[in-house]
Coordinates of C-alpha atoms in Angstrom, one line a residue:
Chain A
M1 CA -68.4 76.7 -20.4
R2 CA -68.3 73.3 -18.6
Y3 CA -71.5 71.8 -20.1
A4 CA -73.2 72.8 -23.5
T5 CA -75.6 71.7 -26.0
R6 CA -77.3 73.1 -29.2
I7 CA -80.9 73.1 -30.3
A8 CA -82.7 74.7 -33.1
V9 CA -86.2 76.0 -32.7
G10 CA -87.8 77.5 -35.9
P11 CA -85.1 79.6 -37.5
V12 CA -83.0 80.1 -34.4
Q13 CA -79.9 77.9 -33.7
F14 CA -79.1 78.2 -30.0
R15 CA -76.1 77.1 -28.0
I16 CA -76.7 76.8 -24.4
G17 CA -73.8 76.6 -21.9
S18 CA -74.0 75.9 -18.2
D19 CA -71.9 75.4 -15.1
W20 CA -74.0 72.3 -14.2
R21 CA -74.8 69.3 -16.0
A22 CA -78.4 69.0 -14.9
P23 CA -80.0 71.9 -16.9
I24 CA -78.3 70.7 -20.1
A25 CA -79.4 67.2 -19.5
A26 CA -83.0 68.5 -18.9
I27 CA -83.1 70.6 -22.1
E28 CA -81.5 67.8 -24.0
R29 CA -84.4 65.4 -23.0
L30 CA -87.1 68.0 -23.7
Y31 CA -85.6 68.7 -27.1
A32 CA -84.7 65.1 -28.1
G33 CA -87.1 65.1 -30.9
Y34 CA -86.0 68.3 -32.6
P35 CA -83.8 68.3 -35.7
R36 CA -80.1 68.9 -34.7
D37 CA -77.4 70.2 -36.8
D38 CA -74.2 70.6 -34.5
A39 CA -72.2 71.9 -37.4
R40 CA -74.3 74.9 -37.8
P41 CA -73.0 78.1 -36.0
A42 CA -75.4 79.5 -33.5
D43 CA -77.5 82.6 -33.9
A44 CA -77.8 83.0 -29.9
A45 CA -75.8 82.0 -27.1
V46 CA -77.4 81.3 -23.6
R47 CA -75.2 81.0 -20.5
L48 CA -76.3 79.6 -17.2
F49 CA -73.7 80.4 -14.6
A50 CA -72.8 80.6 -11.0
A51 CA -72.1 84.2 -10.0
R52 CA -69.2 83.0 -7.8
P53 CA -67.2 79.9 -8.3
W54 CA -68.3 78.3 -5.0
R55 CA -71.9 78.9 -5.7
R56 CA -71.7 76.0 -8.1
W57 CA -72.0 73.7 -5.1
L58 CA -72.9 75.8 -2.1
R59 CA -76.6 76.9 -2.4
P60 CA -76.2 76.6 -6.2
S61 CA -78.3 79.4 -7.9
V62 CA -78.4 79.8 -11.7
H63 CA -77.8 83.2 -13.3
I64 CA -79.2 83.6 -16.9
G65 CA -77.0 85.4 -19.4
G66 CA -75.6 85.1 -22.9
D67 CA -75.4 87.5 -25.7
F68 CA -77.9 89.7 -23.8
T69 CA -78.0 89.7 -20.0
V70 CA -80.6 91.6 -17.9
P71 CA -78.8 93.3 -15.2
D72 CA -80.0 92.5 -11.7
A73 CA -82.1 89.6 -12.7
L74 CA -82.7 87.4 -9.9
P75 CA -81.2 83.8 -10.2
L76 CA -83.1 80.7 -10.0
P77 CA -82.4 77.6 -7.8
L78 CA -80.7 74.9 -9.6
S79 CA -83.8 72.7 -9.4
M80 CA -85.3 75.1 -11.9
G81 CA -82.4 75.1 -14.2
L82 CA -84.8 74.0 -17.1
L83 CA -86.9 77.1 -16.5
A84 CA -83.7 79.2 -16.5
A85 CA -82.5 77.8 -19.8
E86 CA -86.1 78.5 -21.3
M87 CA -86.0 82.1 -20.0
G88 CA -82.5 82.5 -21.3
M89 CA -83.6 81.4 -24.8
N90 CA -86.5 83.7 -24.7
L91 CA -84.4 86.6 -23.6
Q92 CA -81.9 86.0 -26.5
V93 CA -84.7 85.9 -29.1
A94 CA -86.6 88.9 -27.6
L95 CA -83.7 91.1 -27.6
G96 CA -81.4 89.8 -30.4
W97 CA -83.4 88.6 -33.2
R98 CA -83.7 90.9 -36.3
R99 CA -84.6 88.9 -39.3
H100 CA -88.3 88.9 -38.6
L101 CA -90.9 91.1 -36.7
L102 CA -91.1 89.3 -33.4
L103 CA -94.7 89.2 -31.8
H104 CA -95.2 87.9 -28.3
A105 CA -98.0 85.8 -29.5
S106 CA -98.9 82.1 -29.9
A107 CA -99.8 80.7 -33.2
V108 CA -101.4 77.6 -34.8
A109 CA -101.9 76.7 -38.5
R110 CA -104.3 74.8 -40.5
D111 CA -104.2 74.3 -44.3
G112 CA -101.2 76.5 -44.6
R113 CA -102.9 79.5 -42.7
A114 CA -102.1 80.8 -39.4
L115 CA -104.2 81.9 -36.5
V116 CA -102.1 84.2 -34.4
M117 CA -103.1 84.9 -30.7
S118 CA -101.6 87.8 -28.8
G119 CA -102.2 88.6 -25.1
E120 CA -100.6 89.2 -21.8
S121 CA -99.4 86.3 -19.5
G122 CA -102.5 84.7 -18.2
S123 CA -104.7 85.4 -21.2
G124 CA -104.8 81.9 -22.1
K125 CA -103.0 82.3 -25.5
S126 CA -100.5 79.4 -24.6
T127 CA -103.1 77.0 -23.2
L128 CA -105.4 77.7 -26.2
A129 CA -102.6 77.0 -28.7
A130 CA -101.5 73.9 -26.9
L131 CA -105.1 72.6 -26.9
L132 CA -105.8 73.5 -30.5
G133 CA -102.3 71.8 -31.3
E134 CA -103.8 68.5 -30.0
E135 CA -106.9 68.8 -32.2
G136 CA -106.0 69.1 -35.8
W137 CA -104.0 72.2 -35.9
R138 CA -100.3 72.6 -36.2
L139 CA -98.8 74.2 -33.2
M140 CA -96.4 77.0 -34.3
G141 CA -95.4 78.3 -31.0
D142 CA -96.9 79.3 -27.6
E143 CA -94.6 82.4 -26.9
F144 CA -93.2 84.0 -30.1
T145 CA -94.6 84.3 -33.7
L146 CA -92.2 85.6 -36.2
V147 CA -93.5 87.7 -39.2
D148 CA -91.3 87.8 -42.4
P149 CA -91.0 91.3 -43.6
V150 CA -90.5 90.1 -47.2
S151 CA -93.5 87.7 -47.6
G152 CA -95.7 88.7 -44.8
D153 CA -96.0 85.2 -43.7
A154 CA -95.8 83.9 -40.1
L155 CA -93.0 81.6 -39.1
A156 CA -93.1 79.1 -36.4
F157 CA -91.1 79.2 -33.1
P158 CA -92.3 75.9 -31.6
R159 CA -90.3 75.7 -28.4
A160 CA -91.6 73.3 -25.9
V161 CA -94.8 74.7 -24.5
S162 CA -94.7 76.3 -21.0
L163 CA -97.9 75.1 -19.3
K164 CA -98.7 76.9 -16.1
N165 CA -100.7 76.1 -13.0
A166 CA -104.3 74.8 -13.9
A167 CA -103.3 74.5 -17.6
I168 CA -101.1 71.6 -16.6
G169 CA -103.8 69.3 -15.5
E170 CA -106.0 70.3 -18.6
V171 CA -103.5 69.4 -21.1
A172 CA -101.9 66.6 -19.3
E173 CA -105.1 64.5 -19.3
R174 CA -105.0 64.8 -23.3
V175 CA -101.4 63.8 -24.1
A176 CA -99.1 60.9 -23.6
P177 CA -97.0 61.2 -20.5
E178 CA -93.8 61.1 -22.4
R179 CA -94.6 64.4 -24.1
L180 CA -94.5 66.2 -20.7
G181 CA -91.4 67.5 -18.9
P182 CA -90.9 67.4 -15.3
L183 CA -93.2 69.4 -13.0
L184 CA -91.4 72.5 -11.8
A185 CA -93.3 73.4 -8.7
R186 CA -93.7 76.9 -7.1
T187 CA -91.3 78.7 -9.5
P188 CA -91.6 82.6 -9.6
K189 CA -94.2 82.1 -12.4
G190 CA -96.1 79.5 -10.5
D191 CA -96.1 75.8 -11.3
I192 CA -94.6 74.9 -14.8
R193 CA -94.5 71.8 -16.9
H194 CA -93.4 71.6 -20.5
L195 CA -95.2 70.1 -23.3
I196 CA -93.3 68.7 -26.2
P197 CA -95.1 69.6 -29.4
R198 CA -96.4 66.8 -31.7
A199 CA -93.8 65.3 -34.0
E200 CA -95.6 66.7 -37.1
A201 CA -95.5 70.2 -35.5
I202 CA -91.7 70.0 -35.2
A203 CA -91.1 68.5 -38.6
A204 CA -93.1 71.3 -40.0
M205 CA -91.4 74.0 -38.1
H206 CA -89.8 75.6 -41.2
E207 CA -92.9 75.8 -43.1
P208 CA -94.4 79.5 -43.3
A209 CA -98.1 80.1 -43.0
R210 CA -100.1 83.1 -44.2
P211 CA -101.8 84.8 -41.4
A212 CA -105.6 84.4 -41.6
L213 CA -106.8 85.6 -38.2
I214 CA -105.6 87.5 -35.2
L215 CA -107.2 87.0 -31.9
F216 CA -106.6 88.9 -28.6
P217 CA -108.0 86.2 -26.1
R218 CA -108.8 87.0 -22.6
F219 CA -109.5 83.9 -20.3
G220 CA -112.4 84.6 -17.7
G221 CA -115.8 86.3 -18.1
A222 CA -118.7 85.5 -20.5
A223 CA -118.1 84.4 -23.9
A224 CA -117.8 87.5 -26.2
V225 CA -116.4 88.5 -29.6
E226 CA -115.5 92.1 -30.5
P227 CA -114.1 93.0 -34.0
M228 CA -111.1 95.1 -33.7
G229 CA -110.1 97.8 -36.1
E230 CA -106.8 97.9 -37.8
G231 CA -105.5 100.8 -35.7
E232 CA -106.1 99.1 -32.4
A233 CA -104.7 95.9 -33.6
F234 CA -101.7 97.7 -34.9
V235 CA -101.1 99.5 -31.6
R236 CA -101.7 96.4 -29.4
L237 CA -99.3 94.3 -31.7
T238 CA -96.5 97.1 -31.3
E239 CA -96.7 96.5 -27.7
A240 CA -96.5 92.8 -28.1
S241 CA -93.4 93.1 -30.1
T242 CA -89.9 93.3 -28.7
N243 CA -88.2 94.3 -31.9
Y244 CA -90.8 96.7 -33.6
V245 CA -88.8 99.8 -32.8
A246 CA -85.4 98.3 -33.7
L247 CA -86.7 97.3 -37.2
G248 CA -87.6 100.8 -38.0
E249 CA -89.4 101.3 -41.3
A250 CA -89.4 97.4 -42.0
G251 CA -91.2 96.8 -38.7
F252 CA -93.9 99.5 -39.5
A253 CA -94.4 98.1 -43.1
T254 CA -94.6 94.5 -41.8
L255 CA -97.1 95.2 -39.1
A256 CA -99.2 97.5 -41.2
R257 CA -99.5 94.9 -43.8
L258 CA -100.5 92.2 -41.2
V259 CA -103.3 94.2 -39.7
R260 CA -104.6 95.4 -43.1
E261 CA -104.7 91.8 -44.5
T262 CA -105.8 89.9 -41.4
P263 CA -109.1 90.3 -39.5
A264 CA -108.6 90.8 -35.8
F265 CA -111.0 90.2 -32.8
A266 CA -111.0 90.6 -29.1
V267 CA -112.4 87.4 -27.5
S268 CA -113.4 86.4 -24.0
Y269 CA -114.2 82.8 -22.9
P270 CA -115.0 81.4 -19.6
D271 CA -113.3 77.9 -20.2
S272 CA -111.1 76.2 -22.7
A273 CA -114.0 74.4 -24.4
S274 CA -116.0 77.6 -25.3
G275 CA -112.6 79.2 -26.3
R276 CA -112.0 76.6 -28.8
A277 CA -115.5 76.7 -30.1
L278 CA -115.1 80.5 -30.6
V279 CA -111.9 80.0 -32.4
E280 CA -113.5 77.5 -34.7
G281 CA -116.4 79.7 -35.6
L282 CA -114.3 82.7 -36.3
W283 CA -111.7 80.7 -38.2
A284 CA -114.5 79.2 -40.4
E285 CA -115.5 82.9 -41.3
A286 CA -112.0 84.0 -41.8
V287 CA -110.8 81.3 -44.2
R288 CA -114.1 81.1 -46.1
Chain B
M1 CA -55.8 81.5 -29.8
S2 CA -58.7 83.1 -28.0
A3 CA -62.0 84.1 -29.8
A4 CA -61.0 87.7 -29.3
H5 CA -57.7 87.0 -31.2
T6 CA -59.7 85.4 -34.1
L7 CA -62.0 88.4 -34.2
V8 CA -59.3 91.0 -34.4
D9 CA -57.4 88.8 -37.0
L10 CA -60.5 88.7 -39.2
L11 CA -61.0 92.5 -38.8
A12 CA -57.6 93.1 -39.6
G13 CA -57.5 90.9 -42.7
R14 CA -54.8 88.6 -41.2
R15 CA -57.1 85.7 -41.5
D16 CA -59.3 84.6 -44.4
A17 CA -62.8 83.9 -43.0
A18 CA -63.0 80.8 -45.2
T19 CA -60.4 79.0 -43.1
L20 CA -62.4 79.2 -39.8
G21 CA -63.1 75.9 -38.5
R22 CA -66.9 75.2 -37.8
G23 CA -66.3 75.4 -34.2
E24 CA -64.6 78.7 -34.4
W25 CA -67.6 80.9 -35.6
D26 CA -69.5 80.4 -32.3
G27 CA -66.7 82.0 -30.4
V28 CA -66.1 84.7 -32.9
I29 CA -69.7 85.7 -33.0
S30 CA -70.1 85.7 -29.2
A31 CA -66.8 87.8 -28.8
A32 CA -68.1 90.2 -31.4
R33 CA -71.4 90.6 -29.9
A34 CA -69.8 91.2 -26.4
E35 CA -67.5 93.9 -28.0
A36 CA -70.5 95.5 -29.8
M37 CA -68.8 94.7 -33.0
L38 CA -70.9 92.1 -34.6
A39 CA -72.3 94.4 -37.3
T40 CA -68.8 95.8 -37.8
L41 CA -67.6 92.4 -38.5
A42 CA -70.6 91.7 -40.8
H43 CA -69.5 94.7 -42.9
R44 CA -65.9 93.6 -43.0
L45 CA -66.8 90.2 -44.1
A46 CA -69.7 91.2 -46.4
D47 CA -67.7 89.7 -49.4
A48 CA -66.0 86.8 -47.7
T49 CA -66.9 83.1 -47.7
V50 CA -68.7 82.2 -44.7
P51 CA -71.1 79.5 -43.9
P52 CA -74.8 80.2 -44.8
A53 CA -76.0 80.6 -41.3
V54 CA -73.3 83.2 -40.7
A55 CA -74.0 85.0 -43.9
A56 CA -77.7 85.3 -43.0
L57 CA -76.8 86.5 -39.4
F58 CA -74.5 89.0 -40.9
A59 CA -77.1 90.2 -43.3
D60 CA -79.5 90.8 -40.4
Q61 CA -76.7 92.6 -38.5
R62 CA -76.0 95.0 -41.4
A63 CA -79.8 95.8 -41.9
A64 CA -80.2 96.4 -38.2
A65 CA -77.1 98.7 -38.0
A66 CA -78.4 100.6 -41.0
T67 CA -81.7 101.2 -39.2
A68 CA -80.0 102.0 -35.9
Q69 CA -77.9 104.6 -37.6
Q70 CA -80.8 106.2 -39.2
Q71 CA -82.5 106.4 -35.8
A72 CA -79.3 107.9 -34.2
L73 CA -79.1 110.5 -36.9
W74 CA -82.7 111.3 -36.2
E75 CA -82.0 111.7 -32.6
A76 CA -79.2 114.1 -33.6
E77 CA -81.9 116.1 -35.6
M78 CA -84.0 116.1 -32.6
A79 CA -81.4 117.7 -30.5
R80 CA -80.8 120.3 -33.2
R81 CA -84.5 121.3 -33.2
A82 CA -84.3 121.6 -29.5
L83 CA -81.1 123.6 -29.2
A84 CA -80.8 125.7 -32.6
P85 CA -83.7 128.1 -31.8
R86 CA -82.0 129.1 -28.7
G87 CA -78.8 129.7 -30.5
I88 CA -77.0 126.9 -28.9
E89 CA -74.5 125.3 -31.2
F90 CA -73.2 121.8 -30.6
V91 CA -70.7 119.3 -32.0
L92 CA -71.6 115.7 -32.4
L93 CA -69.2 113.1 -30.8
K94 CA -68.4 109.6 -31.2
G95 CA -70.7 107.2 -33.0
T96 CA -73.3 109.6 -34.2
A97 CA -70.5 111.9 -35.5
Y98 CA -69.0 109.1 -37.4
A99 CA -72.3 108.4 -39.0
A100 CA -73.0 112.0 -39.7
A101 CA -69.7 112.4 -41.4
G102 CA -70.0 109.2 -43.3
L103 CA -66.8 107.8 -42.1
S104 CA -65.8 104.2 -42.7
C105 CA -65.7 103.2 -38.9
S106 CA -69.5 104.0 -39.0
E107 CA -70.2 101.0 -41.2
G108 CA -72.0 98.8 -38.7
R109 CA -71.0 100.6 -35.7
Q110 CA -73.4 100.3 -32.8
I111 CA -74.4 103.7 -31.5
G112 CA -75.6 104.0 -28.0
D113 CA -76.4 107.2 -26.6
L114 CA -76.4 110.6 -28.5
D115 CA -73.1 112.4 -27.3
I116 CA -72.8 116.2 -27.9
L117 CA -70.3 118.8 -27.0
V118 CA -71.3 122.4 -26.2
I119 CA -69.1 125.2 -24.8
A120 CA -69.0 125.3 -21.0
P121 CA -71.0 128.6 -20.8
D122 CA -73.9 127.0 -22.7
V123 CA -74.2 123.9 -20.7
R124 CA -77.0 124.9 -18.4
R125 CA -79.1 126.6 -21.1
A126 CA -78.6 123.4 -23.2
E127 CA -79.9 121.4 -20.4
N128 CA -83.0 123.7 -19.9
A129 CA -83.6 123.6 -23.7
L130 CA -83.6 119.8 -23.7
L131 CA -85.8 119.5 -20.5
N132 CA -88.3 121.8 -22.4
A133 CA -88.2 119.5 -25.4
G134 CA -89.1 116.4 -23.7
W135 CA -85.8 115.0 -22.2
E136 CA -85.8 114.1 -18.4
W137 CA -83.2 113.3 -15.9
V138 CA -82.3 109.6 -15.5
K139 CA -80.4 109.6 -12.4
S140 CA -82.3 110.0 -9.1
D141 CA -79.4 109.4 -6.9
P142 CA -78.4 112.6 -5.3
Y143 CA -74.7 111.6 -5.0
D144 CA -74.5 110.6 -8.6
D145 CA -76.1 113.7 -9.8
H146 CA -73.9 116.0 -7.6
Y147 CA -70.8 114.0 -8.8
Y148 CA -71.6 114.5 -12.5
R149 CA -72.3 118.2 -12.0
E150 CA -69.2 119.0 -9.9
Y151 CA -66.6 116.7 -11.4
M152 CA -67.7 115.3 -14.7
H153 CA -67.2 116.4 -18.3
E154 CA -70.8 115.9 -19.0
L155 CA -74.2 116.5 -17.5
P156 CA -76.0 113.6 -15.8
P157 CA -77.6 111.7 -18.7
L158 CA -81.0 112.8 -19.9
I159 CA -83.5 110.5 -21.5
H160 CA -86.3 111.4 -23.8
K161 CA -89.6 110.5 -22.4
T162 CA -91.3 109.3 -25.6
R163 CA -88.4 108.2 -27.7
D164 CA -86.5 106.5 -24.7
R165 CA -83.2 107.7 -26.1
M166 CA -80.3 109.1 -23.9
I167 CA -78.3 112.1 -24.5
D168 CA -75.0 113.0 -22.9
V169 CA -74.2 116.7 -23.0
H170 CA -70.5 117.2 -22.7
H171 CA -68.7 120.5 -22.0
T172 CA -65.3 118.9 -22.5
I173 CA -64.0 115.3 -23.2
L174 CA -62.5 114.1 -20.0
P175 CA -63.6 114.5 -16.4
R176 CA -62.8 118.0 -15.0
T177 CA -60.8 116.3 -12.2
H178 CA -58.8 114.2 -14.7
R179 CA -54.9 114.7 -14.7
T180 CA -55.2 115.7 -18.4
T181 CA -57.3 118.7 -19.4
P182 CA -57.9 118.9 -23.2
D183 CA -58.6 122.3 -24.7
A184 CA -62.4 122.0 -25.4
L185 CA -62.9 125.4 -26.6
A186 CA -60.2 124.8 -29.4
M187 CA -62.2 121.6 -30.3
V188 CA -65.4 123.5 -30.7
S189 CA -63.9 126.4 -32.5
D190 CA -62.1 124.2 -35.1
A191 CA -65.2 121.8 -35.7
V192 CA -66.2 121.2 -39.3
R193 CA -69.6 120.7 -40.8
S194 CA -70.6 117.4 -42.1
H195 CA -72.6 117.3 -45.4
D196 CA -76.0 117.4 -43.6
G197 CA -75.0 120.4 -41.6
F198 CA -74.0 118.9 -38.4
A199 CA -70.8 120.1 -36.7
V200 CA -68.3 117.3 -36.0
L201 CA -64.7 117.5 -34.6
S202 CA -61.9 118.3 -37.1
P203 CA -60.0 115.1 -38.1
A204 CA -57.1 115.4 -35.7
D205 CA -59.4 116.3 -32.8
M206 CA -61.7 113.5 -33.6
A207 CA -58.8 111.2 -33.4
C208 CA -57.6 112.8 -30.2
H209 CA -61.1 112.3 -28.7
C210 CA -61.3 108.7 -29.7
A211 CA -57.8 108.0 -28.2
A212 CA -58.8 109.9 -24.9
H213 CA -62.1 108.0 -24.7
L214 CA -60.3 104.7 -25.3
I215 CA -57.0 105.0 -23.3
A216 CA -57.6 107.7 -20.6
D217 CA -61.2 107.7 -19.7
G218 CA -62.1 104.2 -18.8
D219 CA -61.3 100.6 -17.8
L220 CA -60.8 99.6 -21.5
Q221 CA -64.2 97.6 -21.3
G222 CA -65.3 97.2 -24.8
G223 CA -62.1 99.0 -26.0
L224 CA -61.7 97.0 -29.2
R225 CA -64.6 98.9 -30.8
N226 CA -63.0 102.2 -29.8
L227 CA -59.6 101.1 -31.1
W228 CA -61.2 100.1 -34.4
D229 CA -62.7 103.6 -34.6
F230 CA -59.3 105.1 -34.0
H231 CA -57.7 102.7 -36.5
C232 CA -60.2 103.5 -39.3
L233 CA -60.1 107.3 -38.6
T234 CA -56.4 107.6 -38.7
R235 CA -56.1 105.4 -41.7
D236 CA -58.7 107.4 -43.8
F237 CA -57.5 110.8 -42.6
A238 CA -53.9 109.9 -43.5
A239 CA -55.0 108.6 -46.9
A240 CA -56.8 112.0 -47.6
D241 CA -54.2 114.3 -46.1
A242 CA -50.5 113.4 -46.3
H243 CA -49.8 115.8 -43.3
F244 CA -52.4 114.2 -41.0
W245 CA -50.1 112.4 -38.7
G246 CA -48.1 115.5 -38.2
K247 CA -51.2 117.5 -37.5
L248 CA -52.5 114.8 -35.1
D249 CA -49.2 115.2 -33.1
G250 CA -49.6 118.9 -32.9
R251 CA -53.2 118.8 -31.9
A252 CA -52.4 115.9 -29.3
E253 CA -49.7 118.1 -27.8
L254 CA -52.2 120.9 -27.4
H255 CA -54.7 118.8 -25.6
G256 CA -52.0 117.1 -23.4
L257 CA -52.8 113.7 -25.0
R258 CA -49.6 113.1 -26.8
A259 CA -48.7 109.9 -24.8
T260 CA -52.5 108.8 -25.1
V261 CA -52.6 109.2 -28.8
D262 CA -49.3 107.5 -29.4
R263 CA -50.4 104.7 -27.4
A264 CA -53.7 104.3 -29.3
A265 CA -51.7 104.3 -32.6
R266 CA -49.3 101.5 -31.5
L267 CA -52.3 99.4 -30.2
A268 CA -54.0 100.0 -33.6
R269 CA -50.7 98.7 -35.2
D270 CA -50.5 95.8 -32.9
I271 CA -54.0 94.7 -33.0
Y272 CA -55.5 95.8 -36.4
G273 CA -52.2 96.0 -38.4
A274 CA -52.2 99.9 -38.8
E275 CA -49.3 101.1 -40.7
L276 CA -47.7 104.0 -38.6
P277 CA -45.3 106.7 -39.9
P278 CA -41.6 106.8 -38.7
G279 CA -41.5 108.4 -35.3
W280 CA -44.8 106.8 -34.1
D281 CA -43.8 103.2 -34.9
R282 CA -42.1 102.5 -31.6
H283 CA -42.3 99.7 -29.1
V284 CA -43.1 100.4 -25.4
T285 CA -43.2 97.7 -22.9
G286 CA -46.3 98.8 -21.0
D287 CA -48.4 98.3 -24.3
G288 CA -48.5 94.6 -23.5
W289 CA -50.9 95.1 -20.6
F290 CA -53.2 97.0 -22.8
R291 CA -53.2 94.4 -25.4
R292 CA -53.9 91.6 -23.0
R293 CA -56.7 93.8 -21.5
L294 CA -58.2 94.5 -24.9
L295 CA -58.3 90.9 -25.9
A296 CA -59.3 89.4 -22.6
R297 CA -62.6 87.9 -24.0
D298 CA -63.4 84.1 -24.3
D299 CA -65.5 82.1 -26.7
W300 CA -68.7 82.6 -24.7
G301 CA -68.2 86.5 -24.8
R302 CA -67.1 86.5 -21.1
S303 CA -64.4 88.9 -19.8
R304 CA -61.5 87.1 -18.7
N305 CA -58.5 87.9 -16.5
W306 CA -60.3 89.3 -13.4
L307 CA -57.2 90.8 -11.8
L308 CA -56.1 92.6 -15.1
Q309 CA -59.7 94.0 -15.3
Q310 CA -59.5 95.3 -11.7
A311 CA -56.1 96.8 -12.3
F312 CA -57.5 98.8 -15.2
Y313 CA -60.6 99.7 -13.2
L314 CA -58.3 101.1 -10.6
R315 CA -56.2 102.9 -13.2
S316 CA -59.1 104.6 -14.8
H317 CA -60.1 106.1 -11.4
W318 CA -56.5 106.9 -10.5
L319 CA -56.3 109.1 -13.7
R320 CA -59.9 110.4 -13.1
M321 CA -59.4 112.1 -9.7
P322 CA -56.8 113.1 -7.2
P323 CA -56.1 110.4 -4.5
A324 CA -58.1 111.9 -1.6
M325 CA -61.0 112.4 -3.7
L326 CA -60.7 108.9 -5.0
A327 CA -60.8 107.4 -1.7
R328 CA -63.9 109.4 -0.7
H329 CA -65.6 108.4 -4.0
L330 CA -64.9 104.7 -3.7
W331 CA -65.9 104.7 0.0
T332 CA -69.3 106.3 -0.8
K333 CA -69.8 103.9 -3.9
W334 CA -68.9 100.9 -1.6
R335 CA -71.2 101.7 1.2
K336 CA -74.0 102.0 -1.3
R337 CA -73.5 98.6 -2.8

């Protein structure tokens, strides 16, 4: 491909190729603080390409592909090339990664123990993880959490946090401006702005953390905490995993161990402050 | 040297993995993924010297392929439970058959759908039995459904509603309208039992089907994997039976697949270094197009040589149906784009 770069997020080495310079330049700016090993072969390849040669210039639109491509996925305008790269990276990990059980969940860690938060888009798991990551927790990731089938530990995937809509303002007022990416307005997922994790979180990205608490957050409604049984947590996490079925018995054993050893709760919270307070309370119980 | 060339050199053993430059692995891995052969490569290079990151990726691929095969064999068992009580016998085809028979090409081989062969009179009963056992129709398009039922060698694909796995029920191995009509009845009658009780094609028929699938029934998209199957099958069968090549020749003749099987053998020689017996070991000018088509893959896993792809696409349709029907079919498909 005409332009290319490589980045490592957690255990995954990506190479990203593009027909345009802009998305590569944007991703290199965002990931400038990440460790980089250009000699290491890539685990996953992302391609950002024009469907027809003339579409590189004429109404340029970015198709997302790579090792895995979703047929008929709609392209993005070139101005959202950074989002295209992010979606391409997520796609490759979601469909291709087999070394660990992959949970669609955010995670933060403290004292070597992990808090895993799983929920649909809009549940607040990303925002909560980003905010906790600014207040004494190590951000492990806002999108994927990897669970090692051998040790049962959680592994970090600390890509740049994808802040959406109202969360952008809420986080932006707490962090230095150089830690924020460009504002991508009115994308198909709403307004998006990326947050670069703190340097300590990036430096510690290869350190595993033993899961201590699983939360299923829901933003909105009165503050509430509901303990969740192993069975329900198990089923909800199978739904949150993109490779549970592909891992077969190893996936089952890993997830069964996770829910047996880790207390789980469904939590609702009306705003971030009460969400963080709930988390701190449950965490104090869990690690006691 | 394209990434696809490096890939086949590694598979053929012409190139030592330790000699690959650091920039070459990316291309080999992407080309292998695009050809659905990464786990095959991982098996082939299990004892080779490779960079640590590649070794880790290969280990993942081997483990994932082992799990996927177990799941594919389970799917075959599910089909048996649906069909056996109604007295419908079936023969496993392609990837699942190779795995059930424990053949060397099944090491790391990706298995997509479950492919089974039943005799033509049993097809409708087999479909009903599967529908009763939880499989459903996938295609909702009436033209496609009609097309499958009238002209194809298989039913429209069925998918299992809870396990989300597809089954292709074949009644022969090439489309009904194809210029070549293999003897499917002979294939089923001469099928053999694998050790866990599944029927699979006899060695010569298995190689014939593999060659037909590769050369006669498609546009050679992903053909490197099918050719690898053919290479491993013929090599192992010939090692176990000194008369194998002769039997293959006779069987290919019966099915009208002689030129097809011959060509597959020559391509296996050219690309994977297969050793052919005298009589097979010829050189034919047209093979160059096939080699180029099979190796048209760049270091980002993209298909190259658009014109050649189109030519093979047209060829596959030309073989598959008479000209008037082809015109009608392409017209209908084009209007629906």
